[in-house]
Coordinates of C-alpha atoms in Angstrom, one line a residue:
X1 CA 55.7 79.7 118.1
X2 CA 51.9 78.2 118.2
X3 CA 50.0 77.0 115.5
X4 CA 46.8 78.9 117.2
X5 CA 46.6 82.1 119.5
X6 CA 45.2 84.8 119.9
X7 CA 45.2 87.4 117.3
X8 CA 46.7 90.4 117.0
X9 CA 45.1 93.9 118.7
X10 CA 42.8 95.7 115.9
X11 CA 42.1 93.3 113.3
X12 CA 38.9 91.6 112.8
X13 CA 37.5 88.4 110.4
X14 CA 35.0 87.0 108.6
X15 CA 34.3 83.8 106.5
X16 CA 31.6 82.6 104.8
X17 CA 30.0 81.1 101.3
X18 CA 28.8 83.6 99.0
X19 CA 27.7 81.1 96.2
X20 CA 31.2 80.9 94.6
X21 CA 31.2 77.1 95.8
X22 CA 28.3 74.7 96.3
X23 CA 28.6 74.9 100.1
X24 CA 31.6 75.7 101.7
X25 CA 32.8 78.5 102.3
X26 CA 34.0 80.9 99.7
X27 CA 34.5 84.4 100.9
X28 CA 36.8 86.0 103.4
X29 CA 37.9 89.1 104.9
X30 CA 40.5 90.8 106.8
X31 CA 39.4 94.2 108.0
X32 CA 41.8 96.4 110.3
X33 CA 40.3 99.0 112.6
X34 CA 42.6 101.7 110.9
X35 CA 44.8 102.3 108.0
X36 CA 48.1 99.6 108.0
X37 CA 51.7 100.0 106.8
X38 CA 51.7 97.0 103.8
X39 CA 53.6 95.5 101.7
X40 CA 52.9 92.7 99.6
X41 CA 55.0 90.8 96.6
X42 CA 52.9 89.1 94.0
X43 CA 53.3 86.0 91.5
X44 CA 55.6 86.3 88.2
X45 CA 53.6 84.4 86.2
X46 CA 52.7 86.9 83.6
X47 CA 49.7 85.1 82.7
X48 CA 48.2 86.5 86.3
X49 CA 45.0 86.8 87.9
X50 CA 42.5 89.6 87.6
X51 CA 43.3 90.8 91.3
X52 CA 47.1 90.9 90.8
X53 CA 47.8 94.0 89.1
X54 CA 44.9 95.7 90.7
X55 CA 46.6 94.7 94.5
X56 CA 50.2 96.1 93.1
X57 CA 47.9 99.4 92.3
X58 CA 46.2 99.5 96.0
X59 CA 49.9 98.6 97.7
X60 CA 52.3 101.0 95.8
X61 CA 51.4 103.9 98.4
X62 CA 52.3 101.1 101.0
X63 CA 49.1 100.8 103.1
X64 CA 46.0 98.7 103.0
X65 CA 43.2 98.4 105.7
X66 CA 41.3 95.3 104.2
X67 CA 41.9 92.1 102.3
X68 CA 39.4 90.4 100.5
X69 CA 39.5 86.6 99.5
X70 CA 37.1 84.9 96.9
X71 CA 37.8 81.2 96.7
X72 CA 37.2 78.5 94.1
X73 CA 37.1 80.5 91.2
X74 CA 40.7 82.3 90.4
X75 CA 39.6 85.0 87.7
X76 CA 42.3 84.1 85.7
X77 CA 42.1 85.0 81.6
X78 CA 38.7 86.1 82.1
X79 CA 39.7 89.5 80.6
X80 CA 37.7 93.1 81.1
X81 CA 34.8 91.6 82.5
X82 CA 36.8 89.5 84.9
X83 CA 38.8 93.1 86.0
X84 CA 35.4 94.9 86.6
X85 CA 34.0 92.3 88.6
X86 CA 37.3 92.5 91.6
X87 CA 36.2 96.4 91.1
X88 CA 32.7 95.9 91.6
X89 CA 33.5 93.3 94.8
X90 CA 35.6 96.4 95.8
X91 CA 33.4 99.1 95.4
X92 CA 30.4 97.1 97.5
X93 CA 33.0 96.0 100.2
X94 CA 33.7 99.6 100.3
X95 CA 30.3 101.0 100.9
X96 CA 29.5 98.5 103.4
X97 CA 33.0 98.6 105.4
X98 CA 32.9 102.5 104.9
X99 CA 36.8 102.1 103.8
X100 CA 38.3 103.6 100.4
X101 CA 38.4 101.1 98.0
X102 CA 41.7 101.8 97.0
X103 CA 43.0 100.1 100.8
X104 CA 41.7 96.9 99.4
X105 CA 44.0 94.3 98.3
X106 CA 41.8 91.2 96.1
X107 CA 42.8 87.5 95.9
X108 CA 41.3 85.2 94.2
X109 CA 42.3 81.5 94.1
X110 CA 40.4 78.2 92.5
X111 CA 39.5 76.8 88.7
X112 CA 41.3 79.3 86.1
X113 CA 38.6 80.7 83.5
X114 CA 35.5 80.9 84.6
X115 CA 34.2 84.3 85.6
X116 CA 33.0 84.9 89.2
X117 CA 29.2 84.6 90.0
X118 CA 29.3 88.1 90.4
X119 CA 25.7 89.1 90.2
X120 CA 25.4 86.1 93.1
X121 CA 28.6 87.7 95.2
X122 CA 26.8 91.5 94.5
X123 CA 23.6 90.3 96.3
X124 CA 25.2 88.7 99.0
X125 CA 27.1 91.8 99.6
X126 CA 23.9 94.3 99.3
X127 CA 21.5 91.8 101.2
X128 CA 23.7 90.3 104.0
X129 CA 24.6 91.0 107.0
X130 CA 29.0 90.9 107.6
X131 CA 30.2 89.9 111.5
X132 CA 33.4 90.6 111.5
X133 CA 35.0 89.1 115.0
X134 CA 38.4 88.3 116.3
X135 CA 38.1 84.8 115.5
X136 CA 40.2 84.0 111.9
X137 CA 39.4 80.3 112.2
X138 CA 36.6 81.2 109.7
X139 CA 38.6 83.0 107.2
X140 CA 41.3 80.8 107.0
X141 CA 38.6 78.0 106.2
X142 CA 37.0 80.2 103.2
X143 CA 40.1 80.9 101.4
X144 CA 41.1 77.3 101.1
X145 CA 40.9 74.9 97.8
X146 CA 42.4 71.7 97.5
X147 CA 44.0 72.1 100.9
X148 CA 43.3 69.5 103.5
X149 CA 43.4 71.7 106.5
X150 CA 43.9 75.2 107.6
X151 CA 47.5 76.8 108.1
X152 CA 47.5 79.1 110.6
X153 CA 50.7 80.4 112.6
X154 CA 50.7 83.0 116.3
X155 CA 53.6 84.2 117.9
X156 CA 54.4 86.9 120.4
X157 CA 57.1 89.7 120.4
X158 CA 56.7 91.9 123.5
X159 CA 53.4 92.9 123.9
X160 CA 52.8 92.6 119.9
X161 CA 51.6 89.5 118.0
X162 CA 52.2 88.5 114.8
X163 CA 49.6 86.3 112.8
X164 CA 50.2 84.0 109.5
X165 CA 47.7 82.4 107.3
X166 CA 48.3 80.5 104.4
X167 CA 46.5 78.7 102.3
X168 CA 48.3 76.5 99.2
X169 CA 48.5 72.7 98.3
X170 CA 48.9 72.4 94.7
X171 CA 50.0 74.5 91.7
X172 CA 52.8 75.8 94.0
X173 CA 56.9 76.7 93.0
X174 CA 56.8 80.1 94.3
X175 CA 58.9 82.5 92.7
X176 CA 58.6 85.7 94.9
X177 CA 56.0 84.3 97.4
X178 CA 53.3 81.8 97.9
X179 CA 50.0 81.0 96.9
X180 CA 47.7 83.2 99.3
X181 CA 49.5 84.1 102.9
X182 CA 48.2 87.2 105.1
X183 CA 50.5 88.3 107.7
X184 CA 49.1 91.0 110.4
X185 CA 51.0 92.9 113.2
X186 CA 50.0 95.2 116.0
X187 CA 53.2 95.6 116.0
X188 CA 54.7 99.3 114.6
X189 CA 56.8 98.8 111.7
X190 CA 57.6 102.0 109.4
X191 CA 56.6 102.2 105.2
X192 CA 60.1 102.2 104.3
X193 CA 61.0 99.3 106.3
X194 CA 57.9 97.0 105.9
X195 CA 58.7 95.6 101.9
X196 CA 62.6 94.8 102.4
X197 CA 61.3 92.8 105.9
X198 CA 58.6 91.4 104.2
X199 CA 61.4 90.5 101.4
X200 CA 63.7 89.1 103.3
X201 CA 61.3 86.6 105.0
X202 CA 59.8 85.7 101.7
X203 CA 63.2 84.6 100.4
X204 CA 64.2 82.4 103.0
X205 CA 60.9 80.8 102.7
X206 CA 57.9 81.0 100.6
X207 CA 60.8 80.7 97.6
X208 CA 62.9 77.7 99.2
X209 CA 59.5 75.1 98.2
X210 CA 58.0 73.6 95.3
X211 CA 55.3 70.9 95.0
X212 CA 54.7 70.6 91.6
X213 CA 57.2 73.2 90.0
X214 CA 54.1 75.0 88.7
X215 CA 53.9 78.6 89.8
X216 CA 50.4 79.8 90.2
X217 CA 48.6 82.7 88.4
X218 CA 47.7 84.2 91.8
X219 CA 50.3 83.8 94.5
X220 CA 50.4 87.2 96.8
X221 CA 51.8 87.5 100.1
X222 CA 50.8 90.2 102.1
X223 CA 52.1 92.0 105.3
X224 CA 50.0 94.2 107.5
X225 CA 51.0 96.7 111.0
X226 CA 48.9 98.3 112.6
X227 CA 51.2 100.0 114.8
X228 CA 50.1 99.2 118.9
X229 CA 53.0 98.3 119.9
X230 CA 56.6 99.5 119.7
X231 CA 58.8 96.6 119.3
X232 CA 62.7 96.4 118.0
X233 CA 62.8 95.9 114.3
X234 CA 65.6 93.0 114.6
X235 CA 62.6 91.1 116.9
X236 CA 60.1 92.0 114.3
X237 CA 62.2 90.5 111.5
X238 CA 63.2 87.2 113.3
X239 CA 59.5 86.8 114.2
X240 CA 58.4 87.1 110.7
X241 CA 61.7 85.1 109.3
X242 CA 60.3 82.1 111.5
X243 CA 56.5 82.7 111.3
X244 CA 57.0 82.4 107.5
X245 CA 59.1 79.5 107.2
X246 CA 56.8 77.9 109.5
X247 CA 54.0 78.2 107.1
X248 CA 55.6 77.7 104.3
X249 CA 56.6 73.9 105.8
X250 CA 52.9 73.4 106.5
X251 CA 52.1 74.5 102.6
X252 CA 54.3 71.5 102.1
X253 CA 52.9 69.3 104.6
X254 CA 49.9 69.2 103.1
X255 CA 50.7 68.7 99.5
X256 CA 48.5 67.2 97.1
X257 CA 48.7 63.1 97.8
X258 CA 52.2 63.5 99.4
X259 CA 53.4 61.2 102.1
X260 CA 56.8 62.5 102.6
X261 CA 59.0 66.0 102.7
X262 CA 62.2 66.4 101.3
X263 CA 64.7 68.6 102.1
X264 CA 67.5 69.2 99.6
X265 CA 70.3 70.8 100.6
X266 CA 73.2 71.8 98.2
X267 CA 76.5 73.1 99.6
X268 CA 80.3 74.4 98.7
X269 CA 78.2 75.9 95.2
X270 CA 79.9 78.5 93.5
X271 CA 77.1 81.1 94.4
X272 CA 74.0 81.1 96.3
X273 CA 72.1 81.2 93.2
X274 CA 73.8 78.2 91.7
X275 CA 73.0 76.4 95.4
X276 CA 69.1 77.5 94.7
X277 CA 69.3 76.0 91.1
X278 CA 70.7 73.1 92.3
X279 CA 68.2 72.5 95.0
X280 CA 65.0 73.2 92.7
X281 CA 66.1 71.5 89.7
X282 CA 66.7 68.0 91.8
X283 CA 63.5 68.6 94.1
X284 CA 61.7 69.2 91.0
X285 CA 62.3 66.3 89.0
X286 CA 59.6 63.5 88.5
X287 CA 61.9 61.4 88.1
X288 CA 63.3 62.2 92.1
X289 CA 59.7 62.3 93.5
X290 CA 58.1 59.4 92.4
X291 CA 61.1 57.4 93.7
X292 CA 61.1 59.4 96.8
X293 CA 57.3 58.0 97.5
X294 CA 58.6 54.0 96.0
X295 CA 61.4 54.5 98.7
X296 CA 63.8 54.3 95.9
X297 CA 67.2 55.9 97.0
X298 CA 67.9 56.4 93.0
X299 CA 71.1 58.2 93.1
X300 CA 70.8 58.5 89.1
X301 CA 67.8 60.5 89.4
X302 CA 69.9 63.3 91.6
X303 CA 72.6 63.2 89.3
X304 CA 70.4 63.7 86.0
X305 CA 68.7 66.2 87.7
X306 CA 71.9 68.1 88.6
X307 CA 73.4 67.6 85.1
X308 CA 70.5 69.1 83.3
X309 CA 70.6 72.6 85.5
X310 CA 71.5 75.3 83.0
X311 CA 74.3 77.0 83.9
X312 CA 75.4 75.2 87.1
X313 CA 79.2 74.4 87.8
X314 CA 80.4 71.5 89.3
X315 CA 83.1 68.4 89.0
X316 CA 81.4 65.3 88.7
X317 CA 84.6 63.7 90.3
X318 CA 84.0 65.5 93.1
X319 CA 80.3 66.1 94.4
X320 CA 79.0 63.5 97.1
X321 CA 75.5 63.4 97.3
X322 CA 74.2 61.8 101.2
X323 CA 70.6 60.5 102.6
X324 CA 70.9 61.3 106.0
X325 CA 73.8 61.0 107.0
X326 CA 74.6 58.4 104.7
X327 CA 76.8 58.3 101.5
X328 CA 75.1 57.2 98.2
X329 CA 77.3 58.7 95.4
X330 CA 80.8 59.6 96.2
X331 CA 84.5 59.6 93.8
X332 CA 82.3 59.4 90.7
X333 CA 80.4 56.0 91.5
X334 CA 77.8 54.5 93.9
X335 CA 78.6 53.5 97.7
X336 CA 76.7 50.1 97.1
X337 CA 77.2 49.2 100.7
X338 CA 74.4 52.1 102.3
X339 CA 71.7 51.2 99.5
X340 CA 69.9 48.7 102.0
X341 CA 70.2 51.2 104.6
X342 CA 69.3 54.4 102.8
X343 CA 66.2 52.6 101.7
X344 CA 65.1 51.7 105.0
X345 CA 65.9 55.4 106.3
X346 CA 63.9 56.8 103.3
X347 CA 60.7 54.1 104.1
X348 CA 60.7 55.3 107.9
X349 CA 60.9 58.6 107.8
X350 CA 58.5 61.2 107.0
X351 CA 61.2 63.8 106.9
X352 CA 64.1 62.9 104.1
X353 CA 67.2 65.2 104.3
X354 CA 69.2 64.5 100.8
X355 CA 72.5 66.7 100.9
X356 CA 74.6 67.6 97.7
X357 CA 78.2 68.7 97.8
X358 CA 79.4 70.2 94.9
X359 CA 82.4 70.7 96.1
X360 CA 83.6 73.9 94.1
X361 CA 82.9 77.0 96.8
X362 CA 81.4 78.5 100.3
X363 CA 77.3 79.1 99.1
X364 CA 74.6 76.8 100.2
X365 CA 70.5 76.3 99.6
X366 CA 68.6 74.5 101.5
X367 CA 64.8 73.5 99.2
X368 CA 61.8 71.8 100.4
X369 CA 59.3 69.9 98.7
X370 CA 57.7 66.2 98.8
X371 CA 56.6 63.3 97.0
X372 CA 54.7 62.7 93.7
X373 CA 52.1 60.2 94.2
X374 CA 49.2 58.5 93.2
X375 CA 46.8 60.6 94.5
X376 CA 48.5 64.0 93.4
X377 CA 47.6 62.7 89.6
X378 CA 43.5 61.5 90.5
X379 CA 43.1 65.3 92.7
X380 CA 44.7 67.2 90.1
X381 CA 43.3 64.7 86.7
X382 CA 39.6 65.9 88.1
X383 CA 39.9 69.2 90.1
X384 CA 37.7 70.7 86.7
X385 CA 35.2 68.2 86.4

């Protein structure tokens, strides 16, 4: 699986600044050549974007045939005006694409609670000329915020190929997706099958990370076929399993200020959701991820982290907790022979694998997330100002 290729038959892109942003680019668009099988799953925040319950709206018949992106502002609590201005973006985007509007699914990401320029964004869209081409390099650059680079994932199955572009560095616990990621097809996949594939994927990705245990007002994932190419469903579903865990890795690779990923793993749980709570609730902790960037193997921190999950089961006389493959708690107290060691492992690696095993059944989770350092606080003290 590449980070670039080509893209998939019958889609086309664009990207470029609408006046959203001082300069960069602002504005992007997904446009297929014909209507799509779609499914998308949206953010549970409840104090959501503008675009969210509209795109549940456009989806519920399961097909789309554009996406639009506006980026730096998110058109979140903005209220009636902010609705009306996604419709009127979606009502001059339809004129000018010649699709219905109701085949449009919004985003918006940026600064919550400001309103979009929109008079600005109405003009551009009247008075300028939209290329749409095959190249999505463009796109994936005007849907970006804080990010540091462009996420973008190919990979063949058969004939077909499958695209994934994400964009997300801060503000990010998912809790049914991920901040903005667009996944196309030319592959065929059917309307009743698209949402539990999309599902499934989501769940074994997008909702294994955290950064900053915040989950944003506007997450969406979206998942578009056009239908080229008949491919087996089980290929289709592995390709979009490891596409999306693949992106949601880079989300986490480029974190606000992080220097290292973690992976928590917690085993022998009593269920797979008290594995997941497990997992969160230590990658989660301050406390964990500011001595994850000092190189601190704190086993206190796991522990605390562990004991205040609501609701989750387990023996303190029996959990071991490892670095590596290296012991650090274990029979109730600290192995104070691997503390040298587990520092040095934590110091010269980017990758940190921290395994918990509770011990008490047969379920496990594995979570990813990263660091909390220095720079996360100066980004995210002046994002506004």
């Amino acid at each position: 699986m590449g980070a670039y290729g080509d893209g998939p038959k019958g889609f086309k892109f664009y990207g470029g600044h609408v006046g959203i942003k001082k300069r960069k680019k602002d504005f992007g668009l997904i446009v297929a050549d014909e209507l799509c099988h779609a499914a998308a799953v949206f953010t549970k925040n409840t104090f959501c974007g503008e675009c969210i319950p509209i795109g549940k709206e456009n989806i519920k018949d399961g097909q789309l045939q554009a996406i639009v992106v506006t980026s730096g502002i998110a058109n979140v609590a903005t209220g009636e005006i902010g609705r009306q201005n996604e419709y009127k973006i979606m009502h001059q985007l339809s004129k000018k694409l010649d699709i219905e509007a109701t085949n449009i699914l919004p985003s918006s990401t940026g600064l919550i609670g400001p309103q979009l320029p929109i008079k600005t964004i109405e003009d551009f869209l009247s008075n300028q000329p939209i290329k749409l081409t095959k190249k999505y390099e463009d796109f994936a650059q005007a849907i970006l915020t804080t990010d540091k680079r462009t996420k973008v994932r190919t990979v063949k199955i058969g004939e077909a190929t499958m695209l994934g572009i994400v964009k997300g560095s801060g503000m990010i616990e998912p809790n049914m997706a991920t901040m903005l990621a667009y996944v196309l097809t030319d592959a065929k996949v059917s309307k009743e099958t698209i949402y539990p594939m999309l599902k499934e994927a989501v769940d074994q990705s997008f909702n294994t990370i955290s950064i900053d245990s915040d989950t944003s007002t506007s997450d969406t994932v979206a998942f578009l076929a056009n239908g080229h190419y008949e491919v087996k469903e089980e290929q289709i579903q592995a390709a979009l399993n490891q596409l999306c865990k693949e992106l949601a890795l880079d989300v986490v690779k480029d974190a606000e200020g992080a220097t290292k990923t973690m992976f928590v793993t917690v085993k022998q749980a009593t269920s797979k959701e008290q594995a997941r709570f497990g997992a969160k609730s230590v990658i989660n902790s301050p406390l964990v991820k500011t001595a994850l960037f000092g190189h601190d193997p704190n086993w206190g921190r796991i522990i605390m982290a562990l004991g205040k999950t609501q609701g989750l089961i387990f023996d303190q006389d029996k959990i071991n907790i490892s670095y590596g493959d290296l012991p650090i708690f274990s029979n109730n107290q600290e192995v104070k022979q691997n503390l040298p060691l587990i520092e040095q492992y934590i110091k010269n690696n980017e990758d940190v694998y921290l395994t918990i095993d509770l011990q008490q059944g047969t379920e496990s989770f594995q979570a990813i997330g990263c660091d909390l350092s220095y720079e996360y606080v100066k980004i995210n003290s002046d994002y506004a100002t």
